[in-house]
Amino acid sequence: MSTDTAKTLTPLTVITGFLGAGKTTLVNYILKEQNTWKIAVLENEFGEVSIDDGLVAEAMDTPEDIITMDNGCVCCSVRGDLIRTLGQLAARRHEFDAVILETTGMADPAPVIYTIQTNPKMSDHYSIDSIICLADAKHIVQHLDEVKPEGNVNEALQQVAFSDKILLNKTDLVSAEEKEEVKARLRSINKFAEIIETERSRAPLEKILKVDSFNMESIIDVDPSFFDDSADKATHNTSLVQSVGIEFKGNLHAQWFNMFMMDLLRDRAADLYRTKGLLSFHGQGATKFVFQGVHEQINFGPASKPWAEGEERVNKFVFIGKNLNRKELTKSLMECLYKEEGK
């Protein structure tokens, strides 16, 4: 997708979060209090409560029902087909700075992401801007530690793992020490996501909307310390959701790397929540390649800027998911390096 095309698309932000995290309060703030942004808020019908008493009328039983607020924002309840709802908004989308999809109870945003990116009726109008997880500082650890029955997923764990940004809400209800402990726990699951502290869901909207953090090139700006394996002191745990960063120098063999990724996604797609990569391939000159994935859905292509003359070719990979073994992943990836014949 060209930069010009991306600029004409309406950014769509997916907001997840556990019951009681403050999503309802955040949506009310967007719809009724702030006056800077014009936003279309799509609320799924399985929300903890209606956005506000009387705000979304009980009579809203078709996707076409859209309520316009005094500040120019709109609220729409999704009761079934998200495609149909977004389609109804498409004709008016230029009126809005952004679209927010509030997804109470959704552990895995992959179906929404896949639909937006692959359905031409959607990809011609919208682009995924970011995935935000709203976390309650007082109770998120309790949710993360909850043991689920065999075969069931821990929704809170997955929501943190999938996110680009984490809104740590209700920070006024915990001590400074407790807050740092919570942040450390969140980083142990997803080192890649930026943590933004909030009280009473008063989020700095400029930090979560139109930020283009769900972007193949976002890996270029990852904190270098993320790839320091000496900092990875977590013991290998098959049920642990964690993030692993790997980097090494050299040029990859395109065919070997493609085979590695095909095998990895075939065998481990369900365990891989997010993947990102910055790649240098043998035989591709100065072209720098990037990719990102959600489960088995991978977007891959050239970066907007090539490798600079004299720039060290360092490949970088981010994996967020379950049962990740850094040593095995590193070994398999390094076996994809191009080797000169006879060496």
Short mmCIF file of C-alpha atoms in Angstrom, two decimals:
data_model
loop_
_atom_site.label_atom_id
_atom_site.label_comp_id
_atom_site.label_asym_id
_atom_site.label_seq_id
_atom_site.Cartn_x
_atom_site.Cartn_y
_atom_site.Cartn_z
CA MET A 1 0.00 0.00 0.00
CA SER A 2 1.45 3.37 -0.95
CA THR A 3 1.82 6.16 1.58
CA ASP A 4 -0.66 8.31 -0.35
CA THR A 5 -3.22 5.53 -0.32
CA ALA A 6 -2.74 4.98 3.41
CA LYS A 7 -3.39 8.66 4.07
CA THR A 8 -6.79 8.49 2.37
CA LEU A 9 -7.95 5.50 4.43
CA THR A 10 -9.83 5.96 7.69
CA PRO A 11 -7.81 4.57 10.63
CA LEU A 12 -9.59 1.93 12.69
CA THR A 13 -8.52 1.32 16.27
CA VAL A 14 -9.49 -1.92 17.99
CA ILE A 15 -9.98 -1.62 21.76
CA THR A 16 -9.98 -4.75 23.91
CA GLY A 17 -10.06 -5.14 27.66
CA PHE A 18 -11.51 -7.17 30.46
CA LEU A 19 -14.87 -6.44 32.07
CA GLY A 20 -14.53 -3.50 34.41
CA ALA A 21 -11.32 -2.18 32.88
CA GLY A 22 -13.01 1.12 31.99
CA LYS A 23 -13.93 0.78 28.32
CA THR A 24 -17.45 2.12 28.92
CA THR A 25 -16.04 5.17 30.70
CA LEU A 26 -13.50 5.68 27.89
CA VAL A 27 -16.23 5.53 25.24
CA ASN A 28 -18.40 7.95 27.20
CA TYR A 29 -15.46 10.33 27.45
CA ILE A 30 -14.90 10.16 23.69
CA LEU A 31 -18.57 10.59 22.85
CA LYS A 32 -19.65 13.18 25.39
CA GLU A 33 -16.77 15.10 26.96
CA GLN A 34 -13.89 15.62 24.55
CA ASN A 35 -14.39 18.04 21.64
CA THR A 36 -11.11 17.73 19.76
CA TRP A 37 -11.73 14.52 17.81
CA LYS A 38 -14.64 13.40 15.65
CA ILE A 39 -14.79 9.66 16.13
CA ALA A 40 -17.16 6.89 15.11
CA VAL A 41 -17.46 4.39 17.96
CA LEU A 42 -18.70 0.92 17.11
CA GLU A 43 -19.84 -1.00 20.20
CA ASN A 44 -20.34 -4.72 19.96
CA GLU A 45 -23.58 -6.01 21.40
CA PHE A 46 -21.87 -8.12 24.04
CA GLY A 47 -20.62 -5.12 26.02
CA GLU A 48 -20.61 -5.19 29.83
CA VAL A 49 -23.41 -2.60 29.83
CA SER A 50 -24.84 -0.28 27.23
CA ILE A 51 -22.45 2.62 26.62
CA ASP A 52 -24.59 4.86 28.81
CA ASP A 53 -28.08 4.66 30.22
CA GLY A 54 -30.28 5.78 27.36
CA LEU A 55 -27.38 6.64 25.09
CA VAL A 56 -27.84 3.59 22.95
CA ALA A 57 -31.57 2.99 22.74
CA GLU A 58 -32.82 -0.53 23.21
CA ALA A 59 -34.56 -0.12 19.87
CA MET A 60 -31.22 -0.29 18.07
CA ASP A 61 -31.67 -3.66 16.45
CA THR A 62 -30.19 -3.11 13.00
CA PRO A 63 -26.64 -2.13 12.04
CA GLU A 64 -27.90 0.97 10.26
CA ASP A 65 -28.90 2.62 13.56
CA ILE A 66 -26.34 5.33 14.16
CA ILE A 67 -26.60 8.00 16.86
CA THR A 68 -24.87 11.34 16.26
CA MET A 69 -23.54 13.09 19.36
CA ASP A 70 -23.37 16.84 20.03
CA ASN A 71 -19.58 16.86 19.54
CA GLY A 72 -19.87 15.34 16.04
CA CYS A 73 -18.93 11.82 17.11
CA VAL A 74 -21.23 8.96 16.31
CA CYS A 75 -22.12 5.79 18.18
CA CYS A 76 -23.26 2.60 16.54
CA SER A 77 -24.10 -0.78 18.05
CA VAL A 78 -22.83 -3.75 16.05
CA ARG A 79 -25.42 -6.49 16.24
CA GLY A 80 -24.10 -9.11 13.91
CA ASP A 81 -22.23 -8.28 10.75
CA LEU A 82 -19.28 -5.93 11.30
CA ILE A 83 -18.77 -5.68 7.53
CA ARG A 84 -22.28 -4.39 7.05
CA THR A 85 -21.88 -1.85 9.83
CA LEU A 86 -18.57 -0.51 8.49
CA GLY A 87 -20.09 -0.50 5.01
CA GLN A 88 -22.88 1.73 6.25
CA LEU A 89 -20.30 4.13 7.68
CA ALA A 90 -18.07 4.12 4.59
CA ALA A 91 -20.02 6.86 2.81
CA ARG A 92 -19.59 9.14 5.86
CA ARG A 93 -16.12 8.07 6.92
CA HIS A 94 -14.43 11.31 5.76
CA GLU A 95 -16.42 13.11 8.45
CA PHE A 96 -14.42 11.27 11.11
CA ASP A 97 -10.84 11.44 12.31
CA ALA A 98 -10.96 7.78 13.30
CA VAL A 99 -13.14 4.74 13.91
CA ILE A 100 -12.97 2.83 17.20
CA LEU A 101 -14.20 -0.73 17.47
CA GLU A 102 -14.89 -1.66 21.10
CA THR A 103 -14.62 -5.42 21.47
CA THR A 104 -15.61 -6.49 24.96
CA GLY A 105 -14.73 -10.10 25.63
CA MET A 106 -12.85 -10.64 22.38
CA ALA A 107 -9.65 -12.47 23.20
CA ASP A 108 -8.36 -12.66 19.66
CA PRO A 109 -8.75 -9.71 17.26
CA ALA A 110 -7.35 -11.72 14.34
CA PRO A 111 -10.74 -12.21 12.59
CA VAL A 112 -11.40 -8.46 12.60
CA ILE A 113 -7.88 -7.68 11.35
CA TYR A 114 -8.09 -10.31 8.63
CA THR A 115 -11.47 -8.99 7.45
CA ILE A 116 -10.33 -5.37 7.28
CA GLN A 117 -7.14 -6.25 5.41
CA THR A 118 -8.50 -8.80 2.93
CA ASN A 119 -12.05 -7.71 2.12
CA PRO A 120 -11.83 -5.13 -0.69
CA LYS A 121 -14.98 -3.41 0.54
CA MET A 122 -13.11 -2.76 3.78
CA SER A 123 -9.47 -2.33 2.67
CA ASP A 124 -10.54 0.35 0.17
CA HIS A 125 -11.88 2.47 3.04
CA TYR A 126 -10.21 1.46 6.31
CA SER A 127 -6.81 0.51 7.70
CA ILE A 128 -5.98 -1.00 11.09
CA ASP A 129 -4.30 1.79 13.04
CA SER A 130 -3.61 0.13 16.38
CA ILE A 131 -4.77 -2.51 18.84
CA ILE A 132 -5.30 -1.06 22.31
CA CYS A 133 -5.71 -3.10 25.47
CA LEU A 134 -7.38 -1.30 28.37
CA ALA A 135 -6.12 -2.82 31.64
CA ASP A 136 -7.36 -2.19 35.17
CA ALA A 137 -4.27 -1.55 37.32
CA LYS A 138 -6.07 -2.84 40.42
CA HIS A 139 -7.25 -6.18 39.02
CA ILE A 140 -5.35 -7.04 35.81
CA VAL A 141 -2.81 -9.31 37.56
CA GLN A 142 -5.68 -11.28 39.12
CA HIS A 143 -7.13 -11.81 35.62
CA LEU A 144 -3.73 -12.74 34.18
CA ASP A 145 -3.21 -15.35 36.90
CA GLU A 146 -6.64 -16.90 36.52
CA VAL A 147 -6.38 -20.60 35.72
CA LYS A 148 -8.77 -21.58 32.94
CA PRO A 149 -10.28 -25.02 32.33
CA GLU A 150 -8.45 -27.24 29.85
CA GLY A 151 -8.93 -25.97 26.32
CA ASN A 152 -10.11 -22.48 27.35
CA VAL A 153 -8.00 -19.38 26.72
CA ASN A 154 -7.16 -16.70 29.26
CA GLU A 155 -8.71 -13.69 27.51
CA ALA A 156 -6.77 -11.16 29.57
CA LEU A 157 -3.44 -12.77 28.65
CA GLN A 158 -4.30 -12.76 24.95
CA GLN A 159 -5.56 -9.17 25.00
CA VAL A 160 -2.25 -7.98 26.47
CA ALA A 161 -0.25 -10.14 24.05
CA PHE A 162 -2.02 -8.84 20.93
CA SER A 163 -1.84 -5.14 21.79
CA ASP A 164 0.33 -2.39 20.32
CA LYS A 165 -0.45 -0.12 23.26
CA ILE A 166 -1.71 -0.83 26.77
CA LEU A 167 -3.82 1.76 28.57
CA LEU A 168 -3.10 1.09 32.24
CA ASN A 169 -6.24 2.54 33.79
CA LYS A 170 -7.24 3.28 37.39
CA THR A 171 -3.63 3.96 38.37
CA ASP A 172 -4.96 6.16 41.19
CA LEU A 173 -6.26 3.02 42.93
CA VAL A 174 -2.84 1.43 43.43
CA SER A 175 0.37 2.47 45.14
CA ALA A 176 3.44 3.50 43.16
CA GLU A 177 5.09 0.19 44.07
CA GLU A 178 2.03 -1.84 43.00
CA LYS A 179 1.87 0.07 39.73
CA GLU A 180 5.48 -0.74 38.88
CA GLU A 181 4.85 -4.40 39.67
CA VAL A 182 1.86 -4.42 37.32
CA LYS A 183 3.87 -2.74 34.56
CA ALA A 184 6.67 -5.28 34.98
CA ARG A 185 4.14 -8.10 34.66
CA LEU A 186 2.64 -6.60 31.51
CA ARG A 187 6.11 -6.18 29.98
CA SER A 188 6.92 -9.81 30.76
CA ILE A 189 4.05 -10.75 28.44
CA ASN A 190 4.45 -8.05 25.79
CA LYS A 191 7.65 -5.99 25.81
CA PHE A 192 6.68 -4.47 22.49
CA ALA A 193 3.55 -2.58 23.58
CA GLU A 194 3.80 0.97 24.93
CA ILE A 195 2.18 1.34 28.37
CA ILE A 196 0.20 4.56 28.84
CA GLU A 197 -1.05 5.39 32.34
CA THR A 198 -4.56 6.78 32.78
CA GLU A 199 -7.05 7.60 35.53
CA ARG A 200 -10.82 7.33 35.04
CA SER A 201 -10.21 6.37 31.40
CA ARG A 202 -9.13 9.91 30.46
CA ALA A 203 -6.81 8.68 27.73
CA PRO A 204 -4.59 11.06 25.74
CA LEU A 205 -6.31 10.37 22.42
CA GLU A 206 -3.38 11.70 20.40
CA LYS A 207 -1.34 8.78 21.77
CA ILE A 208 -3.81 6.07 20.77
CA LEU A 209 -5.55 7.36 17.63
CA LYS A 210 -4.00 7.91 14.19
CA VAL A 211 -0.66 6.64 15.51
CA ASP A 212 -0.18 3.92 12.85
CA SER A 213 1.33 1.50 15.38
CA PHE A 214 -0.14 -1.53 13.61
CA ASN A 215 2.40 -1.04 10.89
CA MET A 216 4.93 -3.39 9.31
CA GLU A 217 7.66 -0.80 9.77
CA SER A 218 7.02 -0.29 13.49
CA ILE A 219 9.75 -2.86 14.23
CA ILE A 220 12.36 -0.39 12.97
CA ASP A 221 11.77 1.79 16.04
CA VAL A 222 11.77 -1.00 18.64
CA ASP A 223 13.93 -0.28 21.70
CA PRO A 224 17.30 -2.01 21.04
CA SER A 225 17.28 -3.46 24.57
CA PHE A 226 14.35 -5.62 23.52
CA PHE A 227 16.76 -7.83 21.55
CA ASP A 228 19.18 -8.30 24.44
CA ASP A 229 18.90 -12.00 25.25
CA SER A 230 20.82 -11.55 28.50
CA ALA A 231 17.80 -9.65 29.80
CA ASP A 232 15.57 -12.65 29.13
CA LYS A 233 15.73 -14.41 32.48
CA ALA A 234 12.30 -16.02 32.34
CA THR A 235 12.38 -19.79 32.65
CA HIS A 236 10.98 -21.75 29.76
CA ASN A 237 7.33 -22.44 30.52
CA THR A 238 5.04 -24.09 27.99
CA SER A 239 2.00 -22.13 29.18
CA LEU A 240 3.76 -18.78 29.55
CA VAL A 241 2.74 -15.99 27.20
CA GLN A 242 5.84 -13.92 26.54
CA SER A 243 7.65 -11.85 23.95
CA VAL A 244 10.98 -12.75 22.42
CA GLY A 245 13.26 -10.46 20.42
CA ILE A 246 16.03 -11.84 18.22
CA GLU A 247 18.60 -10.01 16.11
CA PHE A 248 21.68 -11.01 14.15
CA LYS A 249 23.79 -9.70 11.27
CA GLY A 250 23.96 -10.99 7.72
CA ASN A 251 21.83 -11.65 4.66
CA LEU A 252 19.08 -14.25 4.68
CA HIS A 253 18.56 -16.87 2.00
CA ALA A 254 15.05 -16.08 0.73
CA GLN A 255 14.03 -19.67 0.01
CA TRP A 256 15.32 -21.02 3.32
CA PHE A 257 13.62 -18.23 5.27
CA ASN A 258 10.32 -18.78 3.44
CA MET A 259 10.49 -22.49 4.25
CA PHE A 260 11.20 -21.72 7.91
CA MET A 261 8.20 -19.37 8.14
CA MET A 262 5.90 -21.82 6.35
CA ASP A 263 6.86 -24.59 8.76
CA LEU A 264 6.58 -22.32 11.79
CA LEU A 265 3.12 -21.05 10.84
CA ARG A 266 1.90 -24.51 9.88
CA ASP A 267 2.93 -25.96 13.22
CA ARG A 268 2.64 -23.01 15.62
CA ALA A 269 0.18 -20.44 14.23
CA ALA A 270 -2.25 -20.83 17.13
CA ASP A 271 0.53 -20.11 19.65
CA LEU A 272 1.94 -17.11 17.76
CA TYR A 273 -0.15 -14.06 18.59
CA ARG A 274 2.04 -11.40 16.95
CA THR A 275 5.18 -11.58 14.80
CA LYS A 276 7.28 -8.81 13.29
CA GLY A 277 10.46 -8.78 11.27
CA LEU A 278 13.09 -6.56 9.64
CA LEU A 279 15.04 -8.47 7.02
CA SER A 280 18.01 -8.29 4.66
CA PHE A 281 18.02 -10.83 1.82
CA HIS A 282 20.94 -11.93 -0.31
CA GLY A 283 20.58 -10.78 -3.91
CA GLN A 284 18.08 -8.00 -3.15
CA GLY A 285 20.53 -5.10 -3.17
CA ALA A 286 19.69 -2.31 -0.75
CA THR A 287 16.01 -3.27 -0.38
CA LYS A 288 15.02 -3.57 3.26
CA PHE A 289 12.10 -5.91 3.93
CA VAL A 290 9.59 -5.89 6.78
CA PHE A 291 6.76 -8.17 7.84
CA GLN A 292 4.20 -8.48 10.57
CA GLY A 293 1.70 -11.18 11.36
CA VAL A 294 -1.25 -12.13 13.51
CA HIS A 295 -1.35 -15.92 13.78
CA GLU A 296 -0.89 -17.26 10.23
CA GLN A 297 -1.86 -13.95 8.56
CA ILE A 298 1.40 -12.36 7.41
CA ASN A 299 1.91 -9.05 5.61
CA PHE A 300 5.30 -8.83 3.91
CA GLY A 301 6.95 -6.26 1.65
CA PRO A 302 9.73 -3.71 1.12
CA ALA A 303 10.22 -0.99 3.72
CA SER A 304 9.72 2.63 2.68
CA LYS A 305 13.46 3.32 3.04
CA PRO A 306 16.27 1.04 1.79
CA TRP A 307 19.39 0.05 3.68
CA ALA A 308 21.62 3.11 3.78
CA GLU A 309 25.07 2.93 2.28
CA GLY A 310 27.37 1.47 4.92
CA GLU A 311 24.46 0.54 7.22
CA GLU A 312 25.01 -2.73 9.04
CA ARG A 313 22.58 -5.41 7.88
CA VAL A 314 20.94 -6.49 11.13
CA ASN A 315 17.90 -8.76 10.93
CA LYS A 316 15.36 -8.27 13.73
CA PHE A 317 12.47 -10.49 14.79
CA VAL A 318 9.71 -10.13 17.36
CA PHE A 319 7.62 -13.10 18.48
CA ILE A 320 4.80 -12.80 21.03
CA GLY A 321 3.00 -15.97 22.02
CA LYS A 322 2.98 -19.18 24.03
CA ASN A 323 5.68 -21.80 24.39
CA LEU A 324 8.41 -19.75 22.76
CA ASN A 325 11.95 -21.06 23.01
CA ARG A 326 14.45 -18.30 22.22
CA LYS A 327 17.36 -20.68 21.61
CA GLU A 328 15.42 -22.85 19.19
CA LEU A 329 14.01 -19.87 17.29
CA THR A 330 17.42 -18.20 17.08
CA LYS A 331 19.08 -21.40 15.86
CA SER A 332 16.42 -21.98 13.20
CA LEU A 333 16.54 -18.39 11.99
CA MET A 334 20.33 -18.29 11.78
CA GLU A 335 20.24 -21.45 9.69
CA CYS A 336 18.42 -19.29 7.11
CA LEU A 337 21.51 -17.09 6.58
CA TYR A 338 22.97 -17.16 3.09
CA LYS A 339 26.33 -18.87 3.00
CA GLU A 340 28.87 -18.39 0.25
CA GLU A 341 29.73 -21.65 -1.48
CA GLY A 342 32.72 -23.33 0.05
CA LYS A 343 32.31 -21.54 3.37
#
